[in-house]
Amino acid sequence: MKHKFLNKKIFLPNFGLSSSRKIKFYWLFALSIILTILLVTKDIPVIAHQSYLTEQYYISQQPNNNLDLLQQGKNYYQKGQYTEAAKVWEQVLKSYQDNQEVVSQVQVLNYLALVYKDLGKTQKAQTTIAESINLLKTGKTSDIQSNLLLAQALNTQGTIQLIQGQTETAIDTWKQAAAIYEGAGDKTGKFISQINQAQGLQTLGQYRRAKTLLEELVAELQSQPDSLLKAQGLRSLGVALQTIGDLAQSKTILEKSLAISKQFKSSKDVSAVVFSLGNVAKDLAEYDMAINNYQEAVNLSPEIQGKLSAKLNQLSVVVKLQRWEAVESLILAIDNNLAQLAASRPAIYSRINFAETLMIIEREIQSGKATLKSDTAKIAQLLATAIQQAREIKDFRSEAYALQELGKLYQENSQLVEAKKLTQQAQNIAQEMNAADLLALTATQSGAIAKAQGDIDSAIAAYETAFNNIQSLRGDLVAISTDVQFDFKESIEPIYREYVGLLLEKGDNQKNLKQARQVIEALQIAELDNYFKDACVDNYPVNIDQIDVQAAVIYPIILSDRLEVILSIPNQPLHHYSTKLVKRQVETTLRHLYSYMSRGYIREESFRLSQRVYKWLIAPAEAKLNSNNVKTLVFVLDGLLRNLPMSALHDGDRYLIEKYNIALSPGLQLFPQGLQRKKLDILAAGLTEARQGFSSLPAVTGEIKEVTKEFPAKTLLNQDFTRDKFKKELDSQSFPIVHLATHGQFSSNPQETFLLTWSDRISILDFDRLFQKRRLGILEPVELLVMSACQTAAGDNRATLGLAGLALRSGAKSTIASLWSVNDESTANLMKEFYQQLNNPQLSKAEALRQAQIKIMANPLYQHPYFWASFVLVGNWL
């Protein structure tokens, strides 16, 4: 195939198989990339630590010619020339097999297993490492020598098991390796095995366990004497902490690594750690610092590839900042570096990375934001070379990435036939490799191309493939690093929306509607995973008919060109309706409505906007709701709709709360349980006095007094309300209701989501620990958590994720909280009325809140939605 973008006649026949790229932790930070970048194995090709007992013994036993070949293989491996490394090591292995040198065979088999893994030959890697372990069990080696070789082989085996999706098995394997290293007194080996365990835990989405383990490793490393080995270990740990989003701790650890590296005057190590610090600064949006760090890494690195990696990251930052003069000079410098590199995996990754950044620049040129010269031929040339080099070294995964990027280039230039061919070739490679991350990426691109060609059925099929593979990578794609968090909004979330949009183009096709509902709920869970950087949400699919036969669920979803709504009524087919409006118009209306409601003014304008949103979400469903005797509306809200109280939508005559009970849910896969009507003891805590810069809440005294009238209660007020005392009371007995009358904030940043106490703050992670006995089943879970003076962060489009986050971390079945800063007195009155209603066993939680809101609304002083609509019920409404 001749590519029109190329100035030279470059042909790319039969685009074949693929390999892996290490591009700036891009949105496909999935299983194989975790392995390529982060997993540390105690093997010489991967780690520069060569002072192990096994390595010393092994080297001392080798004839010079084999030593030369082994070193040649290592040189190839370190340059990313894996095919050449494999050939050399296979030759050495044959020599050792002929001479029946067991120890030497074991070591080379370990090397070969790693290189086969990197070449995408997972099954061959598994067989090879199994052969190594079997030799150790049957061969004649000394105990200490055998144990250390076994530990090394187990570390390698763990990486291969992780690739195959056997994460828990991999963690167990690494635990075995760590135990062997500890028994042999090899602290470095143990440390490496434990870092691997932490990465495995993160792959499972067990962020908290991973973080605890990494914190233990930090403490252990601090006690060791300074050495380059310690510096390298700290750097590995710093990168791991960055990956799981703990940027502050990552920066601290990397700075310690830097100080030790400077102490030992190792320019290579200093360059590497400064590069990592640049990545942390970039994640923290400290862009000038990131640029300076990358430049220092360029100056210090003794290797062309090291300089190139730093320049590429530097280029991505200056492009983001639109510093076009710096962009031009960096492009020239990168071109010069690339010209000096032979075909290797790092060189291929660099070309793809460079091409990707140049494509971003090209978009800026087309939009008029950049004044640089357009050069799509240069981008195509880079990718064509990357494909050819990948074939030369038989690096299948990186070939697929290069093909996919070249397909994207054609797609963006409206050459859809060529784009489709290239993307399909990349997808075929991903399929052959069973690489879920590549399949998600390439299938998404195939779907977008098919949609542009008007082939909706093919587009749906492609997006289904992408969706299924993203779901299989749940813990990896949506939960890991801050880069992934950013790219979740930019790259992953749109896949869900595009897929739903295509499914709903087919009218009321029940199969498509059911799938669309599943995708919407999956998006809700993915957003929560992404919010926590932790795939922590346990989901249990529940049919609404099994929860409440008089409740209907409304799923609005904001698409680029329309607002779609799916309606689910028990014992009825799913129904959907849409409003043709571009996303910008929808979001402008929602922002204005929120502003008018939350500030209590321009009543006429708020009525007008409220009625408009009512017509979008409710009016088309009214007849079905009435004919099915629906009493409760449960909203699974999307985007900015989450910041609005559905209770305040208006039909021109009445508010929605005057007609229906209302609840919010992150999806019916969560919170299926109802309120257990038994003795409802309350733990009530609050602040009345001004604390930590927050104003006083004088009405809280009366609020807590009224709340505790209705039920047996334990009260913590002002000085008695501290985090420690609150935890002590929570741990003392089961409290079905926990009522917190204090300042707090819900934010899209978990670090800025908190509740105020007398002397400190309770964060989302604190909630996890405070309610631990309930999560473990030692105490009964909280039936109802009420937070009566909190608010969503102003102007934060995803702030209500913090509200849902606190509910999830507490394990509460239902949560009541406010969407904006509420009036102190009206809130006290509303809470008094709510608990009086809740004391009626005939009323559900949603009905109790509804009656309280209607009662407050009847007061002429509090008619405006500002006073009563802020409070929403999240979770189970029964």
PDB file of N, CA, C and O in Angstrom, residues 678-683 729-738 773-774 777-782:
ATOM      1  N   LYS A 678     -36.523  -1.569  62.586  1.00  0.00           N
ATOM      2  CA  LYS A 678     -36.297  -2.087  63.925  1.00  0.00           C
ATOM      3  C   LYS A 678     -35.906  -0.896  64.791  1.00  0.00           C
ATOM      4  O   LYS A 678     -36.150   0.249  64.423  1.00  0.00           O
ATOM      5  N   LYS A 679     -35.334  -1.158  65.923  1.00  0.00           N
ATOM      6  CA  LYS A 679     -34.926  -0.076  66.812  1.00  0.00           C
ATOM      7  C   LYS A 679     -33.882   0.792  66.108  1.00  0.00           C
ATOM      8  O   LYS A 679     -32.778   0.348  65.825  1.00  0.00           O
ATOM      9  N   LEU A 680     -34.227   2.043  65.824  1.00  0.00           N
ATOM     10  CA  LEU A 680     -33.369   2.907  65.034  1.00  0.00           C
ATOM     11  C   LEU A 680     -32.557   3.841  65.925  1.00  0.00           C
ATOM     12  O   LEU A 680     -32.861   5.026  66.075  1.00  0.00           O
ATOM     13  N   ASP A 681     -31.515   3.304  66.560  1.00  0.00           N
ATOM     14  CA  ASP A 681     -30.619   4.143  67.357  1.00  0.00           C
ATOM     15  C   ASP A 681     -29.874   5.110  66.442  1.00  0.00           C
ATOM     16  O   ASP A 681     -29.513   4.773  65.318  1.00  0.00           O
ATOM     17  N   ILE A 682     -29.620   6.309  66.971  1.00  0.00           N
ATOM     18  CA  ILE A 682     -28.936   7.341  66.195  1.00  0.00           C
ATOM     19  C   ILE A 682     -27.631   7.741  66.881  1.00  0.00           C
ATOM     20  O   ILE A 682     -27.591   7.927  68.101  1.00  0.00           O
ATOM     21  N   LEU A 683     -26.584   7.887  66.062  1.00  0.00           N
ATOM     22  CA  LEU A 683     -25.377   8.570  66.498  1.00  0.00           C
ATOM     23  C   LEU A 683     -25.401   9.936  65.836  1.00  0.00           C
ATOM     24  O   LEU A 683     -25.327  10.046  64.602  1.00  0.00           O
ATOM     25  N   GLU A 729     -17.166   5.840  69.129  1.00  0.00           N
ATOM     26  CA  GLU A 729     -18.603   5.593  69.237  1.00  0.00           C
ATOM     27  C   GLU A 729     -19.093   4.668  68.135  1.00  0.00           C
ATOM     28  O   GLU A 729     -19.905   3.772  68.371  1.00  0.00           O
ATOM     29  N   LEU A 730     -18.598   4.860  66.915  1.00  0.00           N
ATOM     30  CA  LEU A 730     -18.992   3.991  65.807  1.00  0.00           C
ATOM     31  C   LEU A 730     -18.630   2.541  66.080  1.00  0.00           C
ATOM     32  O   LEU A 730     -19.371   1.616  65.720  1.00  0.00           O
ATOM     33  N   ASP A 731     -17.479   2.340  66.706  1.00  0.00           N
ATOM     34  CA  ASP A 731     -17.005   0.980  66.968  1.00  0.00           C
ATOM     35  C   ASP A 731     -17.691   0.339  68.177  1.00  0.00           C
ATOM     36  O   ASP A 731     -17.559  -0.863  68.403  1.00  0.00           O
ATOM     37  N   SER A 732     -18.410   1.154  68.965  1.00  0.00           N
ATOM     38  CA  SER A 732     -18.962   0.641  70.216  1.00  0.00           C
ATOM     39  C   SER A 732     -20.242  -0.159  70.031  1.00  0.00           C
ATOM     40  O   SER A 732     -20.537  -1.066  70.800  1.00  0.00           O
ATOM     41  N   GLN A 733     -21.028   0.168  68.992  1.00  0.00           N
ATOM     42  CA  GLN A 733     -22.298  -0.530  68.769  1.00  0.00           C
ATOM     43  C   GLN A 733     -22.799  -0.229  67.359  1.00  0.00           C
ATOM     44  O   GLN A 733     -22.271   0.640  66.668  1.00  0.00           O
ATOM     45  N   SER A 734     -23.823  -0.937  66.943  1.00  0.00           N
ATOM     46  CA  SER A 734     -24.454  -0.675  65.648  1.00  0.00           C
ATOM     47  C   SER A 734     -25.399   0.513  65.774  1.00  0.00           C
ATOM     48  O   SER A 734     -26.239   0.545  66.673  1.00  0.00           O
ATOM     49  N   PHE A 735     -25.223   1.496  64.917  1.00  0.00           N
ATOM     50  CA  PHE A 735     -26.137   2.626  64.828  1.00  0.00           C
ATOM     51  C   PHE A 735     -26.795   2.591  63.449  1.00  0.00           C
ATOM     52  O   PHE A 735     -26.137   2.869  62.437  1.00  0.00           O
ATOM     53  N   PRO A 736     -28.081   2.254  63.357  1.00  0.00           N
ATOM     54  CA  PRO A 736     -28.742   2.253  62.047  1.00  0.00           C
ATOM     55  C   PRO A 736     -28.733   3.621  61.369  1.00  0.00           C
ATOM     56  O   PRO A 736     -28.718   3.708  60.152  1.00  0.00           O
ATOM     57  N   ILE A 737     -28.742   4.694  62.187  1.00  0.00           N
ATOM     58  CA  ILE A 737     -28.738   6.042  61.619  1.00  0.00           C
ATOM     59  C   ILE A 737     -27.556   6.821  62.177  1.00  0.00           C
ATOM     60  O   ILE A 737     -27.315   6.827  63.388  1.00  0.00           O
ATOM     61  N   VAL A 738     -26.815   7.461  61.281  1.00  0.00           N
ATOM     62  CA  VAL A 738     -25.730   8.373  61.681  1.00  0.00           C
ATOM     63  C   VAL A 738     -26.066   9.735  61.099  1.00  0.00           C
ATOM     64  O   VAL A 738     -26.231   9.878  59.881  1.00  0.00           O
ATOM     65  N   LYS A 773     -15.536  -1.751  60.712  1.00  0.00           N
ATOM     66  CA  LYS A 773     -16.202  -2.869  61.370  1.00  0.00           C
ATOM     67  C   LYS A 773     -17.512  -3.233  60.674  1.00  0.00           C
ATOM     68  O   LYS A 773     -17.934  -4.392  60.683  1.00  0.00           O
ATOM     69  N   ARG A 774     -18.143  -2.243  60.071  1.00  0.00           N
ATOM     70  CA  ARG A 774     -19.382  -2.512  59.358  1.00  0.00           C
ATOM     71  C   ARG A 774     -19.110  -3.189  58.025  1.00  0.00           C
ATOM     72  O   ARG A 774     -19.829  -4.103  57.627  1.00  0.00           O
ATOM     73  N   GLY A 777     -18.436  -6.807  58.559  1.00  0.00           N
ATOM     74  CA  GLY A 777     -19.536  -7.600  59.093  1.00  0.00           C
ATOM     75  C   GLY A 777     -19.516  -7.753  60.596  1.00  0.00           C
ATOM     76  O   GLY A 777     -20.328  -8.502  61.154  1.00  0.00           O
ATOM     77  N   ILE A 778     -18.619  -7.066  61.286  1.00  0.00           N
ATOM     78  CA  ILE A 778     -18.552  -7.152  62.754  1.00  0.00           C
ATOM     79  C   ILE A 778     -19.744  -6.427  63.370  1.00  0.00           C
ATOM     80  O   ILE A 778     -20.316  -6.868  64.363  1.00  0.00           O
ATOM     81  N   LEU A 779     -20.116  -5.287  62.770  1.00  0.00           N
ATOM     82  CA  LEU A 779     -21.301  -4.543  63.177  1.00  0.00           C
ATOM     83  C   LEU A 779     -22.252  -4.422  61.998  1.00  0.00           C
ATOM     84  O   LEU A 779     -21.842  -4.532  60.835  1.00  0.00           O
ATOM     85  N   GLU A 780     -23.513  -4.157  62.300  1.00  0.00           N
ATOM     86  CA  GLU A 780     -24.501  -3.975  61.242  1.00  0.00           C
ATOM     87  C   GLU A 780     -24.180  -2.707  60.437  1.00  0.00           C
ATOM     88  O   GLU A 780     -23.720  -1.706  61.003  1.00  0.00           O
ATOM     89  N   PRO A 781     -24.425  -2.724  59.117  1.00  0.00           N
ATOM     90  CA  PRO A 781     -24.151  -1.523  58.323  1.00  0.00           C
ATOM     91  C   PRO A 781     -25.090  -0.378  58.696  1.00  0.00           C
ATOM     92  O   PRO A 781     -26.154  -0.583  59.284  1.00  0.00           O
ATOM     93  N   VAL A 782     -24.670   0.824  58.358  1.00  0.00           N
ATOM     94  CA  VAL A 782     -25.496   2.001  58.575  1.00  0.00           C
ATOM     95  C   VAL A 782     -26.665   1.965  57.589  1.00  0.00           C
ATOM     96  O   VAL A 782     -26.462   1.805  56.380  1.00  0.00           O
TER      97      VAL A 782
END
